[in-house]
Short mmCIF file of C-alpha atoms in Angstrom, two decimals:
data_model
loop_
_atom_site.label_atom_id
_atom_site.label_comp_id
_atom_site.label_asym_id
_atom_site.label_seq_id
_atom_site.Cartn_x
_atom_site.Cartn_y
_atom_site.Cartn_z
CA MET Q 1 4.03 8.93 7.48
CA THR Q 2 6.56 7.68 4.93
CA TRP Q 3 9.41 8.23 7.38
CA LEU Q 4 7.57 6.31 10.11
CA PHE Q 5 6.88 3.48 7.69
CA MET Q 6 10.42 3.28 6.38
CA HIS Q 7 12.01 3.80 9.82
CA GLY Q 8 9.94 0.96 11.25
CA ALA Q 9 11.37 -1.36 8.61
CA ASP Q 10 15.04 -0.41 9.11
CA HIS Q 11 15.88 -3.63 10.95
CA TYR Q 12 14.98 -5.67 7.86
CA LEU Q 13 17.91 -4.11 6.01
CA GLN Q 14 20.29 -6.18 8.13
CA MET Q 15 19.23 -9.08 5.87
CA THR Q 16 20.02 -11.68 8.53
CA PRO Q 17 17.78 -14.61 9.48
CA GLU Q 18 17.49 -13.12 12.99
CA ALA Q 19 16.32 -9.71 11.72
CA LEU Q 20 13.96 -11.08 9.08
CA GLY Q 21 12.51 -14.04 10.96
CA ARG Q 22 9.86 -15.85 8.92
CA TYR Q 23 10.46 -13.43 6.04
CA PHE Q 24 14.04 -14.58 5.45
CA PRO Q 25 13.19 -17.01 2.61
CA GLN Q 26 11.17 -14.25 0.93
CA ARG Q 27 13.54 -11.41 1.83
CA TRP Q 28 13.76 -9.95 -1.69
CA PHE Q 29 9.98 -9.70 -1.95
CA LEU Q 30 9.91 -8.03 1.47
CA ILE Q 31 12.59 -5.49 0.52
CA ALA Q 32 10.85 -4.81 -2.82
CA HIS Q 33 7.51 -4.38 -1.04
CA ILE Q 34 8.90 -1.96 1.55
CA THR Q 35 11.01 0.08 -0.87
CA ALA Q 36 8.38 0.36 -3.58
CA GLY Q 37 5.69 1.03 -0.95
CA GLY Q 38 7.73 3.97 0.31
CA GLY Q 39 8.08 5.19 -3.26
CA ALA Q 40 4.31 4.96 -3.72
CA LEU Q 41 3.70 6.94 -0.54
CA ILE Q 42 5.99 9.75 -1.67
CA SER Q 43 5.13 9.87 -5.38
CA GLY Q 44 1.41 9.53 -4.67
CA ILE Q 45 1.17 12.49 -2.34
CA ILE Q 46 3.17 14.66 -4.76
CA GLN Q 47 0.56 13.92 -7.44
CA PHE Q 48 -2.14 15.62 -5.37
CA TRP Q 49 -0.25 18.93 -5.30
CA PRO Q 50 -2.37 21.17 -7.58
CA LYS Q 51 0.55 23.44 -8.57
CA LEU Q 52 2.43 20.46 -10.02
CA ARG Q 53 -0.45 19.54 -12.32
CA THR Q 54 -0.90 23.12 -13.50
CA TYR Q 55 2.86 23.75 -13.79
CA SER Q 56 3.67 20.73 -15.95
CA TRP Q 57 1.45 17.87 -16.98
CA LYS Q 58 4.60 16.12 -18.26
CA ILE Q 59 6.13 16.03 -14.77
CA HIS Q 60 2.75 14.93 -13.39
CA ARG Q 61 2.70 12.10 -15.95
CA VAL Q 62 6.28 10.96 -15.19
CA ILE Q 63 5.63 10.92 -11.43
CA GLY Q 64 2.35 9.11 -12.17
CA TYR Q 65 4.25 6.38 -14.01
CA LEU Q 66 6.64 6.12 -11.05
CA TYR Q 67 3.62 5.77 -8.73
CA LEU Q 68 2.16 3.08 -10.99
CA LEU Q 69 5.45 1.19 -11.10
CA SER Q 70 5.83 1.48 -7.31
CA ILE Q 71 2.31 0.11 -6.78
CA LEU Q 72 2.88 -2.78 -9.18
CA VAL Q 73 6.16 -3.82 -7.55
CA SER Q 74 4.92 -3.37 -3.99
CA SER Q 75 1.52 -5.01 -4.50
CA ILE Q 76 2.90 -8.00 -6.43
CA SER Q 77 5.50 -8.43 -3.67
CA ALA Q 78 2.69 -8.11 -1.09
CA LEU Q 79 0.74 -10.84 -2.89
CA MET Q 80 3.81 -13.09 -2.83
CA LEU Q 81 4.33 -12.44 0.89
CA ALA Q 82 0.63 -12.96 1.64
CA SER Q 83 0.69 -16.23 -0.31
CA THR Q 84 3.71 -17.56 1.58
CA THR Q 85 4.74 -16.13 4.94
CA ALA Q 86 1.33 -14.77 5.98
CA TYR Q 87 -0.03 -18.32 6.22
CA ALA Q 88 2.34 -18.83 9.16
CA VAL Q 89 0.02 -16.46 11.08
CA ASN Q 90 -3.25 -17.97 9.84
CA TRP Q 91 -5.42 -18.41 6.78
CA ALA Q 92 -7.71 -15.43 7.51
CA TYR Q 93 -4.75 -13.06 7.90
CA ALA Q 94 -3.22 -14.22 4.61
CA PHE Q 95 -6.55 -13.96 2.79
CA THR Q 96 -7.18 -10.43 4.12
CA LEU Q 97 -3.77 -9.29 2.87
CA GLN Q 98 -4.32 -10.92 -0.52
CA ILE Q 99 -7.64 -9.12 -0.95
CA TRP Q 100 -6.11 -5.84 0.16
CA ALA Q 101 -3.23 -6.13 -2.35
CA SER Q 102 -5.70 -7.05 -5.10
CA VAL Q 103 -7.79 -3.96 -4.35
CA TRP Q 104 -4.59 -1.90 -4.40
CA ILE Q 105 -3.68 -3.16 -7.89
CA SER Q 106 -7.27 -2.77 -9.13
CA THR Q 107 -7.84 0.80 -7.97
CA THR Q 108 -4.47 1.88 -9.36
CA PHE Q 109 -5.09 0.19 -12.71
CA ILE Q 110 -8.52 1.82 -13.02
CA ALA Q 111 -6.94 5.21 -12.23
CA PHE Q 112 -4.34 4.61 -14.95
CA TYR Q 113 -6.96 3.38 -17.42
CA THR Q 114 -9.16 6.45 -16.92
CA ALA Q 115 -6.16 8.74 -17.44
CA MET Q 116 -5.31 6.97 -20.69
CA ARG Q 117 -8.91 7.51 -21.83
CA LYS Q 118 -8.58 11.20 -20.87
CA GLN Q 119 -11.38 10.89 -18.31
CA PHE Q 120 -9.54 13.13 -15.86
CA LYS Q 121 -12.38 13.63 -13.39
CA LEU Q 122 -12.70 9.85 -12.98
CA HIS Q 123 -8.92 9.54 -12.96
CA LYS Q 124 -8.68 11.90 -10.00
CA GLU Q 125 -11.42 10.00 -8.12
CA TRP Q 126 -9.68 6.65 -8.69
CA MET Q 127 -6.30 8.08 -7.75
CA ILE Q 128 -7.78 9.18 -4.44
CA ARG Q 129 -9.08 5.64 -3.93
CA SER Q 130 -5.74 4.16 -4.88
CA TYR Q 131 -3.87 6.40 -2.46
CA LEU Q 132 -6.36 5.61 0.30
CA VAL Q 133 -5.49 1.94 -0.12
CA THR Q 134 -1.81 2.89 -0.07
CA VAL Q 135 -2.09 4.59 3.31
CA ALA Q 136 -4.84 2.38 4.80
CA PHE Q 137 -2.46 -0.49 5.56
CA LEU Q 138 -0.05 1.89 7.29
CA ILE Q 139 -2.82 3.41 9.36
CA SER Q 140 -4.00 -0.05 10.40
CA GLY Q 141 -0.42 -0.93 11.34
CA PHE Q 142 -0.10 2.24 13.41
CA ILE Q 143 -3.43 1.53 15.10
CA TYR Q 144 -2.23 -1.97 16.00
CA LYS Q 145 0.77 -0.43 17.80
CA ILE Q 146 -1.54 1.38 20.25
CA PRO Q 147 -1.18 -0.50 23.58
CA PHE Q 148 -4.94 -0.60 24.14
CA ILE Q 149 -5.46 -2.31 20.78
CA GLN Q 150 -2.71 -4.86 21.48
CA GLN Q 151 -4.38 -5.73 24.78
CA LEU Q 152 -7.51 -6.83 22.91
CA GLY Q 153 -5.89 -10.15 21.99
CA SER Q 154 -3.09 -11.85 20.14
CA PHE Q 155 -1.75 -10.57 16.83
CA GLU Q 156 -3.81 -13.21 15.03
CA GLU Q 157 -7.01 -12.24 16.85
CA VAL Q 158 -6.65 -8.49 16.42
CA THR Q 159 -5.12 -7.93 12.98
CA VAL Q 160 -7.67 -9.79 10.87
CA PRO Q 161 -10.63 -7.70 12.07
CA LEU Q 162 -8.46 -4.56 12.17
CA PHE Q 163 -7.20 -5.01 8.62
CA GLY Q 164 -10.63 -6.14 7.45
CA TRP Q 165 -12.16 -3.08 9.15
CA GLY Q 166 -9.61 -0.85 7.44
CA GLY Q 167 -10.58 -2.36 4.12
CA GLN Q 168 -14.26 -1.82 4.88
CA CYS Q 169 -13.62 1.85 5.69
CA HIS Q 170 -11.87 2.17 2.36
CA PHE Q 171 -14.83 0.69 0.50
CA ILE Q 172 -17.16 3.10 2.28
CA LEU Q 173 -14.93 6.00 1.23
CA MET Q 174 -14.94 4.74 -2.36
CA LYS Q 175 -18.66 5.44 -2.76
#
């Protein structure tokens, strides 16, 4: 999934106005969001490997800090992009992305907070929630690429309910 995500963003690395389009003025936030998001995808999935936790809690902790840093950089960049370039699509799209990034920061912070309080059962539950938010946006993006879904309407008409639906599924899974 990480390869698909990163490979789909390769054209942005050209850093030209043609390749970046409406993102050109915010190109550094876009690159930070994509790069840190890829780091979160990789470091997050490693954290769920049971042998790593039993082998060395120190390595688990270091990778956890990398995950936390990746989420902070990527989600803050996502908030900046949602507060600027996403409004070119429409208000509802920008608002959906802002809520999603806020949930991403919140679930990750709660996971970190519970670990610091040595509430490891809660920490694991919140890490699962955090990682679900991490992959939910990618899954929604992949779903949008399905030709049938694209035929349902314009980008503006389809993505707001799709991304909102993805967020709703996440909240259901959080219970």
